mmCIF file of C-alpha atoms and ligand atoms in Angstrom:
data_model
loop_
_atom_site.group_PDB
_atom_site.id
_atom_site.type_symbol
_atom_site.label_atom_id
_atom_site.label_comp_id
_atom_site.label_asym_id
_atom_site.label_seq_id
_atom_site.Cartn_x
_atom_site.Cartn_y
_atom_site.Cartn_z
ATOM 1 C CA MET Z 1429 -7.432 26.593 -19.384
ATOM 2 C CA PRO Z 1430 -8.510 26.788 -23.058
ATOM 3 C CA LYS Z 1431 -6.016 27.080 -25.912
ATOM 4 C CA PHE Z 1432 -5.101 30.685 -26.748
ATOM 5 C CA LEU Z 1433 -6.876 30.497 -30.088
ATOM 6 C CA ASP Z 1434 -7.208 34.223 -30.563
ATOM 7 C CA MET Z 1435 -3.475 34.793 -29.841
ATOM 8 C CA ASP Z 1436 -4.423 37.176 -27.083
ATOM 9 C CA PHE Z 1437 -2.250 36.286 -24.122
ATOM 10 C CA LYS Z 1438 -3.393 39.133 -21.867
ATOM 11 C CA ASN Z 1439 -4.234 37.872 -18.357
ATOM 12 C CA LYS Z 1440 -3.519 34.251 -19.363
ATOM 13 C CA ASP Z 1441 -1.743 31.777 -17.109
ATOM 14 C CA VAL Z 1442 1.295 29.878 -18.370
ATOM 15 C CA ILE Z 1443 0.989 26.532 -16.608
ATOM 16 C CA SER Z 1444 1.581 23.713 -19.074
ATOM 17 C CA ILE Z 1445 3.121 23.533 -22.518
ATOM 18 C CA ASN Z 1446 0.110 21.398 -23.473
ATOM 19 C CA ASP Z 1447 -1.980 24.580 -23.316
ATOM 20 C CA PHE Z 1448 -0.125 26.050 -26.324
ATOM 21 C CA SER Z 1449 -0.758 25.366 -30.002
ATOM 22 C CA LYS Z 1450 2.119 25.345 -32.494
ATOM 23 C CA GLU Z 1451 1.080 28.794 -33.724
ATOM 24 C CA GLU Z 1452 1.092 30.179 -30.192
ATOM 25 C CA LEU Z 1453 4.549 28.778 -29.491
ATOM 26 C CA LEU Z 1454 5.871 30.346 -32.686
ATOM 27 C CA HIS Z 1455 4.197 33.637 -31.830
ATOM 28 C CA ILE Z 1456 5.919 33.802 -28.425
ATOM 29 C CA LEU Z 1457 9.268 33.062 -30.089
ATOM 30 C CA LYS Z 1458 8.600 35.908 -32.533
ATOM 31 C CA VAL Z 1459 7.898 38.345 -29.686
ATOM 32 C CA ALA Z 1460 11.063 37.094 -27.929
ATOM 33 C CA ARG Z 1461 13.083 37.927 -31.064
ATOM 34 C CA GLN Z 1462 11.592 41.417 -31.013
ATOM 35 C CA MET Z 1463 12.541 41.749 -27.344
ATOM 36 C CA GLU Z 1464 16.098 40.726 -28.145
ATOM 37 C CA GLN Z 1465 16.436 43.029 -31.153
ATOM 38 C CA LYS Z 1466 14.675 46.099 -29.773
ATOM 39 C CA PRO Z 1467 14.469 45.976 -25.989
ATOM 40 C CA LYS Z 1468 11.797 48.429 -24.858
ATOM 41 C CA GLY Z 1469 13.002 50.098 -21.678
ATOM 42 C CA ASN Z 1470 9.738 51.293 -20.133
ATOM 43 C CA LEU Z 1471 7.371 48.610 -21.375
ATOM 44 C CA LEU Z 1472 6.526 47.242 -17.897
ATOM 45 C CA LYS Z 1473 6.868 50.446 -15.890
ATOM 46 C CA GLY Z 1474 4.419 50.440 -12.988
ATOM 47 C CA LYS Z 1475 3.997 46.627 -13.074
ATOM 48 C CA ILE Z 1476 5.059 44.313 -10.259
ATOM 49 C CA LEU Z 1477 6.180 40.694 -10.583
ATOM 50 C CA ALA Z 1478 5.970 38.406 -7.540
ATOM 51 C CA THR Z 1479 8.444 35.501 -7.579
ATOM 52 C CA LEU Z 1480 7.301 32.733 -5.212
ATOM 53 C CA PHE Z 1481 10.062 30.134 -5.115
ATOM 54 C CA PHE Z 1482 9.456 27.144 -2.862
ATOM 55 C CA GLU Z 1483 12.448 25.348 -4.416
ATOM 56 C CA PRO Z 1484 15.998 26.480 -5.218
ATOM 57 C CA SER Z 1485 16.644 28.283 -8.494
ATOM 58 C CA THR Z 1486 19.370 30.374 -10.076
ATOM 59 C CA ARG Z 1487 18.401 30.851 -13.721
ATOM 60 C CA THR Z 1488 14.599 30.933 -13.610
ATOM 61 C CA ARG Z 1489 14.273 33.349 -10.707
ATOM 62 C CA LEU Z 1490 17.158 35.624 -11.670
ATOM 63 C CA SER Z 1491 16.302 35.783 -15.371
ATOM 64 C CA PHE Z 1492 12.644 36.595 -14.607
ATOM 65 C CA THR Z 1493 13.878 39.286 -12.212
ATOM 66 C CA SER Z 1494 16.324 40.667 -14.754
ATOM 67 C CA ALA Z 1495 13.732 40.572 -17.553
ATOM 68 C CA MET Z 1496 11.224 42.487 -15.421
ATOM 69 C CA GLU Z 1497 13.771 45.070 -14.270
ATOM 70 C CA GLN Z 1498 15.199 45.593 -17.778
ATOM 71 C CA LEU Z 1499 11.666 46.547 -18.835
ATOM 72 C CA SER Z 1500 11.389 48.958 -15.850
ATOM 73 C CA GLY Z 1501 9.052 46.727 -13.845
ATOM 74 C CA GLU Z 1502 9.568 45.853 -10.189
ATOM 75 C CA VAL Z 1503 9.964 42.533 -8.409
ATOM 76 C CA ILE Z 1504 8.904 41.295 -4.978
ATOM 77 C CA GLY Z 1505 8.930 37.766 -3.611
ATOM 78 C CA PHE Z 1506 10.893 35.097 -1.807
ATOM 79 C CA SER Z 1507 13.407 32.391 -2.613
ATOM 80 C CA ASN Z 1508 12.950 30.534 0.662
ATOM 81 C CA ALA Z 1509 9.426 29.750 1.881
ATOM 82 C CA ASN Z 1510 10.746 29.325 5.440
ATOM 83 C CA THR Z 1511 10.852 33.111 5.704
ATOM 84 C CA THR Z 1512 7.114 33.393 4.927
ATOM 85 C CA SER Z 1513 3.901 32.655 6.800
ATOM 86 C CA ILE Z 1514 3.802 29.229 5.114
ATOM 87 C CA GLN Z 1515 6.086 28.392 8.024
ATOM 88 C CA LYS Z 1516 3.203 29.255 10.398
ATOM 89 C CA GLY Z 1517 0.852 26.948 8.514
ATOM 90 C CA GLU Z 1518 -0.646 29.287 5.896
ATOM 91 C CA SER Z 1519 -1.876 27.358 2.834
ATOM 92 C CA LEU Z 1520 -0.610 27.753 -0.717
ATOM 93 C CA TRP Z 1521 -4.112 28.915 -1.682
ATOM 94 C CA ASP Z 1522 -4.126 31.742 0.886
ATOM 95 C CA THR Z 1523 -0.558 32.699 -0.019
ATOM 96 C CA LEU Z 1524 -1.735 33.218 -3.599
ATOM 97 C CA LYS Z 1525 -4.857 35.128 -2.487
ATOM 98 C CA MET Z 1526 -2.523 37.502 -0.639
ATOM 99 C CA THR Z 1527 0.083 37.825 -3.371
ATOM 100 C CA GLU Z 1528 -2.499 38.860 -5.955
ATOM 101 C CA GLN Z 1529 -3.163 41.938 -3.814
ATOM 102 C CA TYR Z 1530 0.473 43.036 -4.091
ATOM 103 C CA ALA Z 1531 1.495 42.214 -7.677
ATOM 104 C CA ASP Z 1532 0.353 42.153 -11.317
ATOM 105 C CA VAL Z 1533 1.853 38.774 -12.284
ATOM 106 C CA ILE Z 1534 3.208 35.783 -10.369
ATOM 107 C CA VAL Z 1535 5.940 33.252 -11.142
ATOM 108 C CA ILE Z 1536 5.792 30.210 -8.890
ATOM 109 C CA ARG Z 1537 8.149 27.246 -8.452
ATOM 110 C CA HIS Z 1538 6.946 24.484 -6.158
ATOM 111 C CA PRO Z 1539 7.915 20.834 -5.572
ATOM 112 C CA LEU Z 1540 4.363 19.489 -5.975
ATOM 113 C CA GLU Z 1541 3.066 18.497 -9.410
ATOM 114 C CA GLY Z 1542 -0.075 20.484 -10.142
ATOM 115 C CA SER Z 1543 0.799 23.275 -7.701
ATOM 116 C CA ALA Z 1544 1.046 25.894 -10.456
ATOM 117 C CA ARG Z 1545 -2.433 24.968 -11.701
ATOM 118 C CA LEU Z 1546 -3.768 25.322 -8.155
ATOM 119 C CA ALA Z 1547 -2.015 28.683 -7.828
ATOM 120 C CA ALA Z 1548 -3.643 29.856 -11.054
ATOM 121 C CA GLU Z 1549 -7.061 28.870 -9.717
ATOM 122 C CA ALA Z 1550 -6.428 30.822 -6.514
ATOM 123 C CA ALA Z 1551 -5.101 34.007 -8.128
ATOM 124 C CA SER Z 1552 -7.006 36.303 -10.467
ATOM 125 C CA ILE Z 1553 -3.785 37.729 -11.945
ATOM 126 C CA PRO Z 1554 -1.624 35.777 -14.449
ATOM 127 C CA VAL Z 1555 0.369 32.898 -12.946
ATOM 128 C CA ILE Z 1556 3.466 31.518 -14.689
ATOM 129 C CA ASN Z 1557 4.744 28.053 -13.810
ATOM 130 C CA GLY Z 1558 8.463 28.205 -13.000
ATOM 131 C CA GLY Z 1559 8.555 24.423 -12.465
ATOM 132 C CA ASP Z 1560 6.136 22.149 -10.583
ATOM 133 C CA GLY Z 1561 7.842 19.035 -9.277
ATOM 134 C CA SER Z 1562 8.697 16.526 -12.005
ATOM 135 C CA ASN Z 1563 5.792 17.704 -14.108
ATOM 136 C CA GLN Z 1564 6.489 20.750 -16.311
ATOM 137 C CA HIS Z 1565 8.739 23.759 -16.806
ATOM 138 C CA PRO Z 1566 7.047 25.575 -19.697
ATOM 139 C CA THR Z 1567 9.145 28.762 -19.708
ATOM 140 C CA GLN Z 1568 12.322 26.650 -19.901
ATOM 141 C CA THR Z 1569 10.763 24.911 -22.898
ATOM 142 C CA LEU Z 1570 10.126 28.208 -24.633
ATOM 143 C CA LEU Z 1571 13.745 29.276 -24.177
ATOM 144 C CA ASP Z 1572 14.840 25.810 -25.337
ATOM 145 C CA LEU Z 1573 12.789 26.204 -28.523
ATOM 146 C CA TYR Z 1574 14.174 29.706 -29.001
ATOM 147 C CA THR Z 1575 17.715 28.343 -28.642
ATOM 148 C CA ILE Z 1576 17.138 25.472 -31.069
ATOM 149 C CA GLN Z 1577 15.714 27.886 -33.613
ATOM 150 C CA LYS Z 1578 18.794 30.097 -33.239
ATOM 151 C CA VAL Z 1579 21.485 27.432 -33.303
ATOM 152 C CA LYS Z 1580 19.946 25.180 -35.980
ATOM 153 C CA GLY Z 1581 18.003 27.782 -37.971
ATOM 154 C CA ARG Z 1582 14.817 25.742 -37.731
ATOM 155 C CA LEU Z 1583 12.597 23.651 -35.465
ATOM 156 C CA GLU Z 1584 11.277 21.225 -38.069
ATOM 157 C CA ASN Z 1585 12.635 17.736 -38.870
ATOM 158 C CA LEU Z 1586 15.396 17.609 -36.266
ATOM 159 C CA HIS Z 1587 16.862 14.520 -34.597
ATOM 160 C CA ILE Z 1588 16.837 15.259 -30.880
ATOM 161 C CA GLY Z 1589 18.517 13.110 -28.228
ATOM 162 C CA PHE Z 1590 17.600 13.364 -24.540
ATOM 163 C CA VAL Z 1591 20.093 11.893 -22.109
ATOM 164 C CA GLY Z 1592 20.130 11.456 -18.329
ATOM 165 C CA ASP Z 1593 17.163 11.507 -15.982
ATOM 166 C CA LEU Z 1594 14.176 11.399 -18.301
ATOM 167 C CA LYS Z 1595 11.842 10.134 -15.599
ATOM 168 C CA TYR Z 1596 12.047 13.060 -13.187
ATOM 169 C CA GLY Z 1597 13.337 15.751 -15.588
ATOM 170 C CA ARG Z 1598 10.472 18.213 -16.030
ATOM 171 C CA THR Z 1599 12.318 20.163 -18.728
ATOM 172 C CA VAL Z 1600 12.420 16.998 -20.847
ATOM 173 C CA HIS Z 1601 8.708 16.370 -20.379
ATOM 174 C CA SER Z 1602 7.718 19.870 -21.496
ATOM 175 C CA LEU Z 1603 10.164 19.955 -24.408
ATOM 176 C CA VAL Z 1604 9.080 16.578 -25.814
ATOM 177 C CA ILE Z 1605 5.491 17.840 -25.988
ATOM 178 C CA ALA Z 1606 6.487 21.148 -27.579
ATOM 179 C CA LEU Z 1607 8.807 19.621 -30.174
ATOM 180 C CA SER Z 1608 6.098 17.147 -31.149
ATOM 181 C CA HIS Z 1609 4.614 19.941 -33.263
ATOM 182 C CA PHE Z 1610 7.714 20.001 -35.479
ATOM 183 C CA ASN Z 1611 8.067 16.466 -36.882
ATOM 184 C CA PRO Z 1612 11.071 15.410 -34.778
ATOM 185 C CA THR Z 1613 12.797 12.062 -34.359
ATOM 186 C CA PHE Z 1614 13.555 11.446 -30.673
ATOM 187 C CA TYR Z 1615 16.294 9.359 -29.035
ATOM 188 C CA PHE Z 1616 15.686 8.705 -25.333
ATOM 189 C CA ILE Z 1617 18.974 7.704 -23.711
ATOM 190 C CA ALA Z 1618 18.662 6.642 -20.065
ATOM 191 C CA PRO Z 1619 18.960 3.658 -17.744
ATOM 192 C CA ASP Z 1620 15.692 1.686 -17.849
ATOM 193 C CA GLU Z 1621 14.722 2.972 -14.387
ATOM 194 C CA LEU Z 1622 15.052 6.626 -15.497
ATOM 195 C CA GLN Z 1623 13.465 6.313 -18.930
ATOM 196 C CA ILE Z 1624 10.813 8.713 -20.194
ATOM 197 C CA PRO Z 1625 7.406 7.910 -18.614
ATOM 198 C CA GLU Z 1626 5.050 5.796 -20.715
ATOM 199 C CA ASN Z 1627 2.392 8.479 -20.982
ATOM 200 C CA TYR Z 1628 4.789 10.596 -23.099
ATOM 201 C CA LEU Z 1629 5.510 7.621 -25.362
ATOM 202 C CA ASP Z 1630 1.767 6.982 -25.728
ATOM 203 C CA GLU Z 1631 1.378 10.582 -26.848
ATOM 204 C CA LEU Z 1632 4.201 10.218 -29.395
ATOM 205 C CA PHE Z 1633 2.704 6.979 -30.700
ATOM 206 C CA ARG Z 1634 -0.657 8.714 -31.086
ATOM 207 C CA LYS Z 1635 0.991 11.561 -33.025
ATOM 208 C CA LYS Z 1636 2.986 9.097 -35.200
ATOM 209 C CA ILE Z 1637 6.310 10.539 -34.044
ATOM 210 C CA LYS Z 1638 9.370 8.329 -34.455
ATOM 211 C CA TYR Z 1639 11.387 7.574 -31.329
ATOM 212 C CA PHE Z 1640 14.083 5.217 -30.083
ATOM 213 C CA LYS Z 1641 14.926 4.171 -26.520
ATOM 214 C CA THR Z 1642 18.357 3.021 -25.394
ATOM 215 C CA SER Z 1643 20.691 3.122 -22.400
ATOM 216 C CA ASP Z 1644 23.748 3.362 -24.674
ATOM 217 C CA LEU Z 1645 24.957 6.949 -25.062
ATOM 218 C CA ASN Z 1646 27.030 6.144 -28.145
ATOM 219 C CA ARG Z 1647 24.429 4.189 -30.098
ATOM 220 C CA PHE Z 1648 22.902 7.097 -32.056
ATOM 221 C CA GLY Z 1649 25.792 9.585 -31.854
ATOM 222 C CA LYS Z 1650 26.043 10.102 -35.603
ATOM 223 C CA GLU Z 1651 22.357 10.810 -36.084
ATOM 224 C CA ILE Z 1652 21.675 13.401 -33.414
ATOM 225 C CA ASP Z 1653 21.385 17.151 -34.257
ATOM 226 C CA ILE Z 1654 20.686 18.325 -30.702
ATOM 227 C CA LEU Z 1655 21.717 16.427 -27.580
ATOM 228 C CA TYR Z 1656 19.700 17.634 -24.595
ATOM 229 C CA VAL Z 1657 21.651 16.566 -21.522
ATOM 230 C CA THR Z 1658 20.052 16.499 -18.073
ATOM 231 C CA ARG Z 1659 21.192 16.174 -14.494
ATOM 232 C CA ILE Z 1660 20.145 13.142 -12.451
ATOM 233 C CA GLN Z 1661 17.455 14.813 -10.300
ATOM 234 C CA LYS Z 1662 18.734 13.876 -6.846
ATOM 235 C CA GLU Z 1663 15.979 15.758 -5.026
ATOM 236 C CA ARG Z 1664 13.208 13.722 -6.702
ATOM 237 C CA PHE Z 1665 14.394 10.237 -5.670
ATOM 238 C CA PRO Z 1666 12.237 8.748 -2.878
ATOM 239 C CA ASP Z 1667 15.262 6.681 -1.762
ATOM 240 C CA PRO Z 1668 18.669 8.458 -1.648
ATOM 241 C CA LEU Z 1669 20.447 5.108 -2.173
ATOM 242 C CA GLU Z 1670 18.668 4.803 -5.506
ATOM 243 C CA TYR Z 1671 20.241 8.121 -6.580
ATOM 244 C CA GLU Z 1672 23.707 6.767 -5.722
ATOM 245 C CA LYS Z 1673 23.132 3.995 -8.260
ATOM 246 C CA PHE Z 1674 22.699 6.451 -11.122
ATOM 247 C CA LYS Z 1675 24.844 9.472 -10.347
ATOM 248 C CA GLY Z 1676 27.573 9.946 -12.916
ATOM 249 C CA VAL Z 1677 26.005 7.387 -15.252
ATOM 250 C CA TYR Z 1678 26.633 9.504 -18.382
ATOM 251 C CA ARG Z 1679 29.390 11.952 -19.136
ATOM 252 C CA ILE Z 1680 29.728 14.047 -22.286
ATOM 253 C CA ASP Z 1681 33.410 14.667 -23.000
ATOM 254 C CA ASN Z 1682 35.759 15.227 -25.920
ATOM 255 C CA GLU Z 1683 36.042 11.504 -26.550
ATOM 256 C CA PHE Z 1684 32.248 11.325 -27.027
ATOM 257 C CA LEU Z 1685 32.332 14.357 -29.337
ATOM 258 C CA GLN Z 1686 34.789 12.622 -31.694
ATOM 259 C CA HIS Z 1687 31.901 10.385 -32.762
ATOM 260 C CA ALA Z 1688 29.208 13.072 -33.004
ATOM 261 C CA LYS Z 1689 28.028 15.091 -36.010
ATOM 262 C CA LYS Z 1690 30.279 18.108 -36.555
ATOM 263 C CA ASP Z 1691 27.329 20.489 -36.154
ATOM 264 C CA MET Z 1692 25.656 18.639 -33.288
ATOM 265 C CA LYS Z 1693 24.740 21.068 -30.488
ATOM 266 C CA ILE Z 1694 24.653 20.202 -26.814
ATOM 267 C CA MET Z 1695 21.979 21.775 -24.651
ATOM 268 C CA HIS Z 1696 21.382 21.463 -20.912
ATOM 269 C CA PRO Z 1697 18.792 23.306 -18.779
ATOM 270 C CA LEU Z 1698 21.487 23.567 -16.057
ATOM 271 C CA PRO Z 1699 22.652 23.280 -13.360
ATOM 272 C CA ARG Z 1700 25.098 20.581 -14.446
ATOM 273 C CA ILE Z 1701 26.886 18.404 -11.930
ATOM 274 C CA ASP Z 1702 29.307 16.133 -13.771
ATOM 275 C CA GLU Z 1703 27.372 15.102 -16.866
ATOM 276 C CA ILE Z 1704 29.180 17.533 -19.196
ATOM 277 C CA ASP Z 1705 32.934 17.821 -18.859
ATOM 278 C CA LYS Z 1706 34.154 21.430 -18.653
ATOM 279 C CA SER Z 1707 36.404 20.857 -21.663
ATOM 280 C CA VAL Z 1708 33.226 20.729 -23.797
ATOM 281 C CA ASP Z 1709 32.438 24.370 -22.921
ATOM 282 C CA SER Z 1710 34.949 25.752 -25.401
ATOM 283 C CA THR Z 1711 33.887 23.524 -28.320
ATOM 284 C CA GLN Z 1712 31.521 24.530 -31.127
ATOM 285 C CA HIS Z 1713 29.065 21.973 -29.747
ATOM 286 C CA ALA Z 1714 28.312 23.797 -26.485
ATOM 287 C CA ALA Z 1715 25.056 25.770 -26.572
ATOM 288 C CA TYR Z 1716 24.044 25.592 -22.889
ATOM 289 C CA PHE Z 1717 25.283 28.979 -21.699
ATOM 290 C CA GLU Z 1718 23.728 30.708 -24.715
ATOM 291 C CA GLN Z 1719 20.569 28.718 -23.893
ATOM 292 C CA ALA Z 1720 20.494 30.109 -20.337
ATOM 293 C CA ALA Z 1721 21.032 33.654 -21.666
ATOM 294 C CA ASN Z 1722 18.012 33.214 -23.944
ATOM 295 C CA GLY Z 1723 15.892 33.105 -20.797
ATOM 296 C CA ILE Z 1724 15.941 36.906 -20.803
ATOM 297 C CA PRO Z 1725 14.239 37.707 -24.148
ATOM 298 C CA VAL Z 1726 11.836 34.784 -23.795
ATOM 299 C CA ARG Z 1727 10.762 35.754 -20.276
ATOM 300 C CA LYS Z 1728 10.497 39.402 -21.305
ATOM 301 C CA ALA Z 1729 8.148 38.285 -24.078
ATOM 302 C CA LEU Z 1730 6.021 36.193 -21.725
ATOM 303 C CA LEU Z 1731 5.726 38.964 -19.126
ATOM 304 C CA ALA Z 1732 4.839 41.546 -21.774
ATOM 305 C CA LEU Z 1733 2.264 39.237 -23.386
ATOM 306 C CA VAL Z 1734 0.414 38.222 -20.223
ATOM 307 C CA LEU Z 1735 0.446 41.821 -18.965
ATOM 308 C CA GLY Z 1736 -1.096 42.979 -22.247
ATOM 309 C CA LYS Z 1737 1.938 45.057 -23.221
ATOM 310 C CA ALA Z 1738 2.827 43.096 -26.359
ATOM 311 C CA LYS Z 1739 0.685 41.557 -29.081
HETATM 312 N N1 CP T 899 16.978 25.615 -15.754
HETATM 313 C C1 CP T 899 16.544 25.962 -14.522
HETATM 314 O O1 CP T 899 15.353 25.874 -14.209
HETATM 315 O O2 CP T 899 17.520 26.424 -13.694
HETATM 316 P P1 CP T 899 17.257 26.892 -12.195
HETATM 317 O O3 CP T 899 16.806 25.672 -11.412
HETATM 318 O O4 CP T 899 18.577 27.418 -11.722
HETATM 319 O O5 CP T 899 16.179 27.928 -12.210
#
């Protein structure tokens, strides 16, 4: 998939954040702001979105559905592949060849890395990656960028901490790449076994981006502008006993916040398990519910752009 150099997103797939230039990311955020300020009721009338979810989801599937319906489009799909002919042995490829007959755009979530790319090759209509294994979650990244822009007023020159499962966390992988356009300083906070994969660090080194690695949550507390907290990704561990070793390893609570910058914001792609104490929800630091709500304007923008209904 080439870069969208001409800023024309019509009929494009949204598979990897690596496919987007800085200008394209900023353009999508601009369209999302327009969607939030002036929602256009009939923009997607007559269009059908197919949501193919081979893995559980609350936010991604429901916010895509809500975005489509708020713009008068319709939604078909499944949230459990066991109810489809995949169960009878139909391939992912054939499932996509069928779905393109019934819809104008597809959102797919699948446990296998690279599945969204395969889906895009199979289907002639736009395919949007709603998460492929531990690889990428580009639409989450766009709503993360949108949130950062809103809560900090800028994307440039921020100190961003990532804490939790940085090995399997696809939202971290996509966001690190996207933020690399904006001269960040990164703090990767994780047990050694769950640290950010080396290929991301190689990329940062190549781009001359400053980063620090530690397992100590408190080490850089005073420097961080945004703390991006993640769940330990239980479903990705090959050995369940390995997960037991790491569950509950970090917990953001009021005690931690005493040592943070006053205007530090906490983000989380959600769902959370126990890594953010509920008492944090009512503090000025919590941005994670607002972050989830931002999925609506951002996904409206993406749907409108790939369906050729926004420029
Ligand atoms: N952030 C996110 O992808 O949430 P869901 O798994 O609920 O879609």
